[in-house]
mmCIF file with all atom_site columns, C-alpha atoms in Angstrom:
data_model
loop_
_atom_site.group_PDB
_atom_site.id
_atom_site.type_symbol
_atom_site.label_atom_id
_atom_site.label_alt_id
_atom_site.label_comp_id
_atom_site.label_asym_id
_atom_site.label_entity_id
_atom_site.label_seq_id
_atom_site.pdbx_PDB_ins_code
_atom_site.Cartn_x
_atom_site.Cartn_y
_atom_site.Cartn_z
_atom_site.occupancy
_atom_site.B_iso_or_equiv
_atom_site.pdbx_formal_charge
_atom_site.auth_seq_id
_atom_site.auth_comp_id
_atom_site.auth_asym_id
_atom_site.auth_atom_id
_atom_site.pdbx_PDB_model_num
ATOM 1   C CA . UNK A 1 1   ? -26.676 11.501  -8.041  1.00 45.00 ? 1332 UNK A CA 1
ATOM 2   C CA . UNK A 1 2   ? -23.841 13.990  -7.683  1.00 49.00 ? 1333 UNK A CA 1
ATOM 3   C CA . UNK A 1 3   ? -20.822 13.072  -5.540  1.00 48.00 ? 1334 UNK A CA 1
ATOM 4   C CA . UNK A 1 4   ? -18.196 15.587  -4.560  1.00 50.00 ? 1335 UNK A CA 1
ATOM 5   C CA . UNK A 1 5   ? -14.691 14.346  -5.361  1.00 50.00 ? 1336 UNK A CA 1
ATOM 6   C CA . UNK A 1 6   ? -12.004 15.370  -2.859  1.00 52.00 ? 1337 UNK A CA 1
ATOM 7   C CA . UNK A 1 7   ? -9.040  17.357  -4.217  1.00 49.00 ? 1338 UNK A CA 1
ATOM 8   C CA . UNK A 1 8   ? -5.780  15.540  -4.964  1.00 50.00 ? 1339 UNK A CA 1
ATOM 9   C CA . UNK A 1 9   ? -3.132  15.419  -2.249  1.00 46.00 ? 1340 UNK A CA 1
ATOM 10  C CA . UNK A 1 10  ? -0.658  18.325  -2.136  1.00 39.00 ? 1341 UNK A CA 1
ATOM 11  C CA . UNK A 1 11  ? 2.711   17.946  -3.863  1.00 40.00 ? 1342 UNK A CA 1
ATOM 12  C CA . UNK A 1 12  ? 5.802   16.924  -1.876  1.00 34.00 ? 1343 UNK A CA 1
ATOM 13  C CA . UNK A 1 13  ? 9.309   16.437  -3.230  1.00 32.00 ? 1344 UNK A CA 1
ATOM 14  C CA . UNK A 1 14  ? 10.700  12.950  -2.963  1.00 34.00 ? 1345 UNK A CA 1
ATOM 15  C CA . UNK A 1 15  ? 14.186  11.675  -3.736  1.00 32.00 ? 1346 UNK A CA 1
ATOM 16  C CA . UNK A 1 16  ? 15.420  8.129   -4.083  1.00 40.00 ? 1347 UNK A CA 1
ATOM 17  C CA . UNK A 1 17  ? 18.691  7.716   -2.266  1.00 38.00 ? 1348 UNK A CA 1
ATOM 18  C CA . UNK A 1 18  ? 19.192  3.979   -2.671  1.00 51.00 ? 1349 UNK A CA 1
ATOM 19  C CA . UNK A 1 19  ? 17.983  0.951   -4.609  1.00 88.00 ? 1350 UNK A CA 1
ATOM 20  C CA . UNK A 1 20  ? 15.036  -1.019  -3.262  1.00 94.00 ? 1351 UNK A CA 1
ATOM 21  C CA . UNK A 1 21  ? 13.925  -4.548  -4.034  1.00 94.00 ? 1352 UNK A CA 1
ATOM 22  C CA . UNK A 1 22  ? 10.606  -6.330  -3.716  1.00 95.00 ? 1353 UNK A CA 1
ATOM 23  C CA . UNK A 1 23  ? 10.354  -9.846  -2.312  1.00 95.00 ? 1354 UNK A CA 1
ATOM 24  C CA . UNK A 1 24  ? 7.650   -12.064 -0.777  1.00 96.00 ? 1355 UNK A CA 1
ATOM 25  C CA . UNK A 1 25  ? 6.965   -11.859 2.953   1.00 97.00 ? 1356 UNK A CA 1
ATOM 26  C CA . UNK A 1 26  ? 8.840   -14.470 5.036   1.00 96.00 ? 1357 UNK A CA 1
ATOM 27  C CA . UNK A 1 27  ? 8.412   -15.742 8.584   1.00 96.00 ? 1358 UNK A CA 1
ATOM 28  C CA . UNK A 1 28  ? 11.792  -14.180 9.384   1.00 97.00 ? 1359 UNK A CA 1
ATOM 29  C CA . UNK A 1 29  ? 10.216  -10.728 8.833   1.00 98.00 ? 1360 UNK A CA 1
ATOM 30  C CA . UNK A 1 30  ? 8.350   -10.856 12.158  1.00 98.00 ? 1361 UNK A CA 1
ATOM 31  C CA . UNK A 1 31  ? 11.007  -8.999  14.185  1.00 98.00 ? 1362 UNK A CA 1
ATOM 32  C CA . UNK A 1 32  ? 11.286  -5.925  11.976  1.00 98.00 ? 1363 UNK A CA 1
ATOM 33  C CA . UNK A 1 33  ? 7.498   -5.830  11.415  1.00 98.00 ? 1364 UNK A CA 1
ATOM 34  C CA . UNK A 1 34  ? 6.975   -5.838  15.187  1.00 98.00 ? 1365 UNK A CA 1
ATOM 35  C CA . UNK A 1 35  ? 9.481   -2.992  15.545  1.00 98.00 ? 1366 UNK A CA 1
ATOM 36  C CA . UNK A 1 36  ? 7.911   -0.976  12.701  1.00 98.00 ? 1367 UNK A CA 1
ATOM 37  C CA . UNK A 1 37  ? 4.369   -1.419  13.989  1.00 96.00 ? 1368 UNK A CA 1
ATOM 38  C CA . UNK A 1 38  ? 5.196   0.367   17.250  1.00 97.00 ? 1369 UNK A CA 1
ATOM 39  C CA . UNK A 1 39  ? 5.386   3.584   15.167  1.00 96.00 ? 1370 UNK A CA 1
ATOM 40  C CA . UNK A 1 40  ? 2.599   6.091   15.829  1.00 94.00 ? 1371 UNK A CA 1
ATOM 41  C CA . UNK A 1 41  ? 2.054   6.808   12.111  1.00 94.00 ? 1372 UNK A CA 1
ATOM 42  C CA . UNK A 1 42  ? 1.554   3.122   11.290  1.00 94.00 ? 1373 UNK A CA 1
ATOM 43  C CA . UNK A 1 43  ? -0.763  2.776   14.287  1.00 92.00 ? 1374 UNK A CA 1
ATOM 44  C CA . UNK A 1 44  ? -2.659  5.886   13.149  1.00 92.00 ? 1375 UNK A CA 1
ATOM 45  C CA . UNK A 1 45  ? -3.276  4.856   9.525   1.00 93.00 ? 1376 UNK A CA 1
ATOM 46  C CA . UNK A 1 46  ? -3.684  1.074   9.662   1.00 91.00 ? 1377 UNK A CA 1
ATOM 47  C CA . UNK A 1 47  ? -6.025  -1.488  11.155  1.00 88.00 ? 1378 UNK A CA 1
ATOM 48  C CA . UNK A 1 48  ? -3.357  -3.443  13.035  1.00 91.00 ? 1379 UNK A CA 1
ATOM 49  C CA . UNK A 1 49  ? -4.181  -4.644  16.566  1.00 91.00 ? 1380 UNK A CA 1
ATOM 50  C CA . UNK A 1 50  ? -3.429  -2.323  19.476  1.00 90.00 ? 1381 UNK A CA 1
ATOM 51  C CA . UNK A 1 51  ? -1.187  -2.976  21.272  1.00 93.00 ? 1382 UNK A CA 1
ATOM 52  C CA . UNK A 1 52  ? 0.742   -4.674  18.472  1.00 95.00 ? 1383 UNK A CA 1
ATOM 53  C CA . UNK A 1 53  ? 2.673   -7.579  19.955  1.00 97.00 ? 1384 UNK A CA 1
ATOM 54  C CA . UNK A 1 54  ? 5.451   -9.778  18.610  1.00 97.00 ? 1385 UNK A CA 1
ATOM 55  C CA . UNK A 1 55  ? 2.862   -12.571 18.455  1.00 97.00 ? 1386 UNK A CA 1
ATOM 56  C CA . UNK A 1 56  ? 0.796   -10.435 16.022  1.00 97.00 ? 1387 UNK A CA 1
ATOM 57  C CA . UNK A 1 57  ? 3.882   -9.859  13.848  1.00 97.00 ? 1388 UNK A CA 1
ATOM 58  C CA . UNK A 1 58  ? 4.738   -13.562 13.803  1.00 97.00 ? 1389 UNK A CA 1
ATOM 59  C CA . UNK A 1 59  ? 1.159   -14.487 12.914  1.00 96.00 ? 1390 UNK A CA 1
ATOM 60  C CA . UNK A 1 60  ? 1.140   -11.926 10.076  1.00 96.00 ? 1391 UNK A CA 1
ATOM 61  C CA . UNK A 1 61  ? 4.534   -13.083 8.756   1.00 96.00 ? 1392 UNK A CA 1
ATOM 62  C CA . UNK A 1 62  ? 3.367   -16.710 8.892   1.00 95.00 ? 1393 UNK A CA 1
ATOM 63  C CA . UNK A 1 63  ? -0.236  -16.480 7.637   1.00 93.00 ? 1394 UNK A CA 1
ATOM 64  C CA . UNK A 1 64  ? -0.461  -13.058 5.896   1.00 92.00 ? 1395 UNK A CA 1
ATOM 65  C CA . UNK A 1 65  ? -3.574  -12.480 8.075   1.00 88.00 ? 1396 UNK A CA 1
ATOM 66  C CA . UNK A 1 66  ? -6.014  -13.110 5.255   1.00 88.00 ? 1397 UNK A CA 1
ATOM 67  C CA . UNK A 1 67  ? -4.166  -11.223 2.520   1.00 93.00 ? 1398 UNK A CA 1
ATOM 68  C CA . UNK A 1 68  ? -3.773  -12.852 -0.895  1.00 95.00 ? 1399 UNK A CA 1
ATOM 69  C CA . UNK A 1 69  ? -0.144  -11.741 -1.248  1.00 95.00 ? 1400 UNK A CA 1
ATOM 70  C CA . UNK A 1 70  ? 2.257   -9.729  0.890   1.00 97.00 ? 1401 UNK A CA 1
ATOM 71  C CA . UNK A 1 71  ? 5.447   -8.157  -0.435  1.00 97.00 ? 1402 UNK A CA 1
ATOM 72  C CA . UNK A 1 72  ? 8.377   -6.632  1.423   1.00 97.00 ? 1403 UNK A CA 1
ATOM 73  C CA . UNK A 1 73  ? 10.291  -3.612  0.145   1.00 97.00 ? 1404 UNK A CA 1
ATOM 74  C CA . UNK A 1 74  ? 13.919  -3.699  1.226   1.00 96.00 ? 1405 UNK A CA 1
ATOM 75  C CA . UNK A 1 75  ? 17.322  -2.191  0.652   1.00 93.00 ? 1406 UNK A CA 1
ATOM 76  C CA . UNK A 1 76  ? 20.020  -3.079  3.182   1.00 90.00 ? 1407 UNK A CA 1
ATOM 77  C CA . UNK A 1 77  ? 17.122  -3.919  5.532   1.00 95.00 ? 1408 UNK A CA 1
ATOM 78  C CA . UNK A 1 78  ? 13.346  -4.335  5.131   1.00 98.00 ? 1409 UNK A CA 1
ATOM 79  C CA . UNK A 1 79  ? 11.468  -1.024  5.194   1.00 98.00 ? 1410 UNK A CA 1
ATOM 80  C CA . UNK A 1 80  ? 7.905   -1.473  3.899   1.00 98.00 ? 1411 UNK A CA 1
ATOM 81  C CA . UNK A 1 81  ? 5.026   -3.831  3.193   1.00 98.00 ? 1412 UNK A CA 1
ATOM 82  C CA . UNK A 1 82  ? 2.534   -4.012  0.316   1.00 98.00 ? 1413 UNK A CA 1
ATOM 83  C CA . UNK A 1 83  ? -0.418  -6.306  0.883   1.00 97.00 ? 1414 UNK A CA 1
ATOM 84  C CA . UNK A 1 84  ? -2.969  -7.526  -1.647  1.00 97.00 ? 1415 UNK A CA 1
ATOM 85  C CA . UNK A 1 85  ? -6.085  -7.790  0.505   1.00 96.00 ? 1416 UNK A CA 1
ATOM 86  C CA . UNK A 1 86  ? -8.265  -9.355  -2.184  1.00 97.00 ? 1417 UNK A CA 1
ATOM 87  C CA . UNK A 1 87  ? -8.723  -9.884  -5.924  1.00 97.00 ? 1418 UNK A CA 1
ATOM 88  C CA . UNK A 1 88  ? -12.307 -9.740  -7.190  1.00 97.00 ? 1419 UNK A CA 1
ATOM 89  C CA . UNK A 1 89  ? -12.579 -12.367 -9.958  1.00 96.00 ? 1420 UNK A CA 1
ATOM 90  C CA . UNK A 1 90  ? -15.588 -10.634 -11.574 1.00 96.00 ? 1421 UNK A CA 1
ATOM 91  C CA . UNK A 1 91  ? -14.094 -7.136  -11.802 1.00 96.00 ? 1422 UNK A CA 1
ATOM 92  C CA . UNK A 1 92  ? -10.405 -8.164  -11.761 1.00 97.00 ? 1423 UNK A CA 1
ATOM 93  C CA . UNK A 1 93  ? -9.754  -5.459  -9.146  1.00 97.00 ? 1424 UNK A CA 1
ATOM 94  C CA . UNK A 1 94  ? -6.949  -6.093  -6.666  1.00 98.00 ? 1425 UNK A CA 1
ATOM 95  C CA . UNK A 1 95  ? -7.458  -4.208  -3.385  1.00 97.00 ? 1426 UNK A CA 1
ATOM 96  C CA . UNK A 1 96  ? -4.136  -3.247  -1.780  1.00 98.00 ? 1427 UNK A CA 1
ATOM 97  C CA . UNK A 1 97  ? -2.716  -1.515  1.251   1.00 96.00 ? 1428 UNK A CA 1
ATOM 98  C CA . UNK A 1 98  ? 0.787   -0.433  2.145   1.00 97.00 ? 1429 UNK A CA 1
ATOM 99  C CA . UNK A 1 99  ? 2.855   1.053   4.946   1.00 97.00 ? 1430 UNK A CA 1
ATOM 100 C CA . UNK A 1 100 ? 6.468   2.102   5.448   1.00 97.00 ? 1431 UNK A CA 1
ATOM 101 C CA . UNK A 1 101 ? 8.601   1.809   8.584   1.00 98.00 ? 1432 UNK A CA 1
ATOM 102 C CA . UNK A 1 102 ? 9.975   5.082   9.995   1.00 97.00 ? 1433 UNK A CA 1
ATOM 103 C CA . UNK A 1 103 ? 13.535  4.185   8.931   1.00 96.00 ? 1434 UNK A CA 1
ATOM 104 C CA . UNK A 1 104 ? 12.443  3.819   5.293   1.00 94.00 ? 1435 UNK A CA 1
ATOM 105 C CA . UNK A 1 105 ? 10.506  7.049   4.865   1.00 95.00 ? 1436 UNK A CA 1
ATOM 106 C CA . UNK A 1 106 ? 11.499  9.932   2.572   1.00 92.00 ? 1437 UNK A CA 1
ATOM 107 C CA . UNK A 1 107 ? 13.947  7.731   0.634   1.00 91.00 ? 1438 UNK A CA 1
ATOM 108 C CA . UNK A 1 108 ? 11.690  6.638   -2.234  1.00 93.00 ? 1439 UNK A CA 1
ATOM 109 C CA . UNK A 1 109 ? 11.199  3.154   -0.776  1.00 95.00 ? 1440 UNK A CA 1
ATOM 110 C CA . UNK A 1 110 ? 7.415   3.045   -1.057  1.00 96.00 ? 1441 UNK A CA 1
ATOM 111 C CA . UNK A 1 111 ? 7.439   4.611   -4.518  1.00 96.00 ? 1442 UNK A CA 1
ATOM 112 C CA . UNK A 1 112 ? 10.033  2.099   -5.712  1.00 96.00 ? 1443 UNK A CA 1
ATOM 113 C CA . UNK A 1 113 ? 8.205   -0.814  -4.087  1.00 96.00 ? 1444 UNK A CA 1
ATOM 114 C CA . UNK A 1 114 ? 4.832   0.144   -5.553  1.00 97.00 ? 1445 UNK A CA 1
ATOM 115 C CA . UNK A 1 115 ? 6.353   0.622   -9.007  1.00 96.00 ? 1446 UNK A CA 1
ATOM 116 C CA . UNK A 1 116 ? 7.918   -2.846  -8.839  1.00 95.00 ? 1447 UNK A CA 1
ATOM 117 C CA . UNK A 1 117 ? 4.678   -4.313  -7.494  1.00 97.00 ? 1448 UNK A CA 1
ATOM 118 C CA . UNK A 1 118 ? 2.670   -2.785  -10.365 1.00 97.00 ? 1449 UNK A CA 1
ATOM 119 C CA . UNK A 1 119 ? 5.167   -4.085  -12.911 1.00 94.00 ? 1450 UNK A CA 1
ATOM 120 C CA . UNK A 1 120 ? 4.883   -7.587  -11.439 1.00 95.00 ? 1451 UNK A CA 1
ATOM 121 C CA . UNK A 1 121 ? 1.095   -7.427  -11.121 1.00 96.00 ? 1452 UNK A CA 1
ATOM 122 C CA . UNK A 1 122 ? 0.678   -6.284  -14.713 1.00 95.00 ? 1453 UNK A CA 1
ATOM 123 C CA . UNK A 1 123 ? 1.634   -9.828  -15.753 1.00 93.00 ? 1454 UNK A CA 1
ATOM 124 C CA . UNK A 1 124 ? -1.184  -11.343 -13.660 1.00 94.00 ? 1455 UNK A CA 1
ATOM 125 C CA . UNK A 1 125 ? -4.150  -12.107 -15.974 1.00 95.00 ? 1456 UNK A CA 1
ATOM 126 C CA . UNK A 1 126 ? -6.487  -12.037 -12.961 1.00 95.00 ? 1457 UNK A CA 1
ATOM 127 C CA . UNK A 1 127 ? -5.831  -8.318  -12.328 1.00 97.00 ? 1458 UNK A CA 1
ATOM 128 C CA . UNK A 1 128 ? -6.872  -5.426  -14.573 1.00 97.00 ? 1459 UNK A CA 1
ATOM 129 C CA . UNK A 1 129 ? -7.024  -2.700  -11.915 1.00 98.00 ? 1460 UNK A CA 1
ATOM 130 C CA . UNK A 1 130 ? -5.183  -2.150  -8.651  1.00 98.00 ? 1461 UNK A CA 1
ATOM 131 C CA . UNK A 1 131 ? -7.196  -0.156  -6.117  1.00 98.00 ? 1462 UNK A CA 1
ATOM 132 C CA . UNK A 1 132 ? -6.087  1.499   -2.874  1.00 97.00 ? 1463 UNK A CA 1
ATOM 133 C CA . UNK A 1 133 ? -8.621  2.885   -0.409  1.00 96.00 ? 1464 UNK A CA 1
ATOM 134 C CA . UNK A 1 134 ? -6.792  5.562   1.566   1.00 96.00 ? 1465 UNK A CA 1
ATOM 135 C CA . UNK A 1 135 ? -7.921  7.758   4.455   1.00 95.00 ? 1466 UNK A CA 1
ATOM 136 C CA . UNK A 1 136 ? -8.700  11.152  2.976   1.00 95.00 ? 1467 UNK A CA 1
ATOM 137 C CA . UNK A 1 137 ? -6.410  12.866  5.485   1.00 94.00 ? 1468 UNK A CA 1
ATOM 138 C CA . UNK A 1 138 ? -3.468  10.469  4.904   1.00 95.00 ? 1469 UNK A CA 1
ATOM 139 C CA . UNK A 1 139 ? -1.606  12.849  2.633   1.00 96.00 ? 1470 UNK A CA 1
ATOM 140 C CA . UNK A 1 140 ? 1.646   10.856  2.538   1.00 95.00 ? 1471 UNK A CA 1
ATOM 141 C CA . UNK A 1 141 ? -0.043  7.676   1.257   1.00 96.00 ? 1472 UNK A CA 1
ATOM 142 C CA . UNK A 1 142 ? -2.149  9.655   -1.213  1.00 97.00 ? 1473 UNK A CA 1
ATOM 143 C CA . UNK A 1 143 ? 0.921   11.439  -2.585  1.00 97.00 ? 1474 UNK A CA 1
ATOM 144 C CA . UNK A 1 144 ? 2.786   8.137   -2.911  1.00 97.00 ? 1475 UNK A CA 1
ATOM 145 C CA . UNK A 1 145 ? -0.094  6.586   -4.871  1.00 98.00 ? 1476 UNK A CA 1
ATOM 146 C CA . UNK A 1 146 ? -0.254  9.608   -7.189  1.00 98.00 ? 1477 UNK A CA 1
ATOM 147 C CA . UNK A 1 147 ? 3.533   9.570   -7.693  1.00 97.00 ? 1478 UNK A CA 1
ATOM 148 C CA . UNK A 1 148 ? 3.439   6.060   -9.200  1.00 97.00 ? 1479 UNK A CA 1
ATOM 149 C CA . UNK A 1 149 ? 0.471   6.716   -11.474 1.00 97.00 ? 1480 UNK A CA 1
ATOM 150 C CA . UNK A 1 150 ? -2.620  5.914   -9.411  1.00 98.00 ? 1481 UNK A CA 1
ATOM 151 C CA . UNK A 1 151 ? -5.604  8.127   -10.244 1.00 98.00 ? 1482 UNK A CA 1
ATOM 152 C CA . UNK A 1 152 ? -7.962  9.552   -7.656  1.00 98.00 ? 1483 UNK A CA 1
ATOM 153 C CA . UNK A 1 153 ? -11.387 8.203   -8.636  1.00 97.00 ? 1484 UNK A CA 1
ATOM 154 C CA . UNK A 1 154 ? -13.425 9.728   -5.816  1.00 94.00 ? 1485 UNK A CA 1
ATOM 155 C CA . UNK A 1 155 ? -14.858 9.210   -2.399  1.00 93.00 ? 1486 UNK A CA 1
ATOM 156 C CA . UNK A 1 156 ? -14.796 5.594   -1.252  1.00 93.00 ? 1487 UNK A CA 1
ATOM 157 C CA . UNK A 1 157 ? -18.057 3.801   -0.550  1.00 91.00 ? 1488 UNK A CA 1
ATOM 158 C CA . UNK A 1 158 ? -16.535 2.699   2.752   1.00 90.00 ? 1489 UNK A CA 1
ATOM 159 C CA . UNK A 1 159 ? -14.552 4.367   5.460   1.00 88.00 ? 1490 UNK A CA 1
ATOM 160 C CA . UNK A 1 160 ? -11.089 3.492   6.690   1.00 86.00 ? 1491 UNK A CA 1
ATOM 161 C CA . UNK A 1 161 ? -10.685 2.120   10.179  1.00 81.00 ? 1492 UNK A CA 1
ATOM 162 C CA . UNK A 1 162 ? -7.604  4.094   11.175  1.00 81.00 ? 1493 UNK A CA 1
ATOM 163 C CA . UNK A 1 163 ? -6.155  4.231   14.644  1.00 77.00 ? 1494 UNK A CA 1
ATOM 164 C CA . UNK A 1 164 ? -9.359  2.885   16.131  1.00 79.00 ? 1495 UNK A CA 1
ATOM 165 C CA . UNK A 1 165 ? -11.597 5.430   14.378  1.00 85.00 ? 1496 UNK A CA 1
ATOM 166 C CA . UNK A 1 166 ? -13.708 5.385   11.242  1.00 90.00 ? 1497 UNK A CA 1
ATOM 167 C CA . UNK A 1 167 ? -12.504 8.138   8.877   1.00 92.00 ? 1498 UNK A CA 1
ATOM 168 C CA . UNK A 1 168 ? -13.581 9.181   5.397   1.00 94.00 ? 1499 UNK A CA 1
ATOM 169 C CA . UNK A 1 169 ? -11.633 7.584   2.583   1.00 95.00 ? 1500 UNK A CA 1
ATOM 170 C CA . UNK A 1 170 ? -10.918 8.027   -1.100  1.00 97.00 ? 1501 UNK A CA 1
ATOM 171 C CA . UNK A 1 171 ? -10.252 5.453   -3.806  1.00 97.00 ? 1502 UNK A CA 1
ATOM 172 C CA . UNK A 1 172 ? -7.211  5.459   -6.044  1.00 98.00 ? 1503 UNK A CA 1
ATOM 173 C CA . UNK A 1 173 ? -6.933  3.152   -9.030  1.00 98.00 ? 1504 UNK A CA 1
ATOM 174 C CA . UNK A 1 174 ? -4.183  2.044   -11.339 1.00 98.00 ? 1505 UNK A CA 1
ATOM 175 C CA . UNK A 1 175 ? -5.551  0.469   -14.529 1.00 97.00 ? 1506 UNK A CA 1
ATOM 176 C CA . UNK A 1 176 ? -3.435  -1.672  -16.816 1.00 95.00 ? 1507 UNK A CA 1
ATOM 177 C CA . UNK A 1 177 ? -4.059  -1.047  -20.502 1.00 81.00 ? 1508 UNK A CA 1
ATOM 178 C CA . UNK A 1 178 ? -5.768  -3.736  -22.570 1.00 59.00 ? 1509 UNK A CA 1
ATOM 179 C CA . UNK A 1 179 ? -2.856  -3.856  -25.012 1.00 37.00 ? 1510 UNK A CA 1
ATOM 180 C CA . UNK A 1 180 ? -0.596  -5.232  -22.301 1.00 47.00 ? 1511 UNK A CA 1
ATOM 181 C CA . UNK A 1 181 ? 1.325   -2.011  -21.783 1.00 42.00 ? 1512 UNK A CA 1
ATOM 182 C CA . UNK A 1 182 ? 1.016   -0.186  -18.520 1.00 49.00 ? 1513 UNK A CA 1
ATOM 183 C CA . UNK A 1 183 ? 1.104   3.464   -17.686 1.00 51.00 ? 1514 UNK A CA 1
ATOM 184 C CA . UNK A 1 184 ? 3.966   2.912   -15.243 1.00 50.00 ? 1515 UNK A CA 1
ATOM 185 C CA . UNK A 1 185 ? 6.248   5.932   -14.889 1.00 50.00 ? 1516 UNK A CA 1
ATOM 186 C CA . UNK A 1 186 ? 9.685   5.504   -16.451 1.00 43.00 ? 1517 UNK A CA 1
#
């Protein structure tokens, strides 16, 4: 069976203007997550409840809403989230998602956070591949994945539920090498 693979996302320039750190999600993150999740871009590309209330943010910050791990990217304030939705023990594939608050965009925050996340995850013996299923039309998230070394592997076998609609999606993968060295960009 032949499957048409969508083209890679177009190129955008991106500059890091400050240093970003990665840390685990904390209950104290609820306020900024609530504020960020009022953004139309986050509402458009994610599956968060609509309307997104402070109660939703507190529940997410407290329980991770079913995710295996949740990480916060921050500089002088938190700007982004990376969530590990699941890790398949048979395939060793970690399924992730990520979003960035409006005040953290176009500063290299998501690129820095994903690079740190991949470096940390490389040490996890339960993960050989990190996979992101991204809406085909979400060019910013696709470009970010490509910038840190994810490879477009083709059309996803599932759609993305974005902004209340089902949209076509593509899969990106980042595979760690068997020798213990990654292909992380320097």
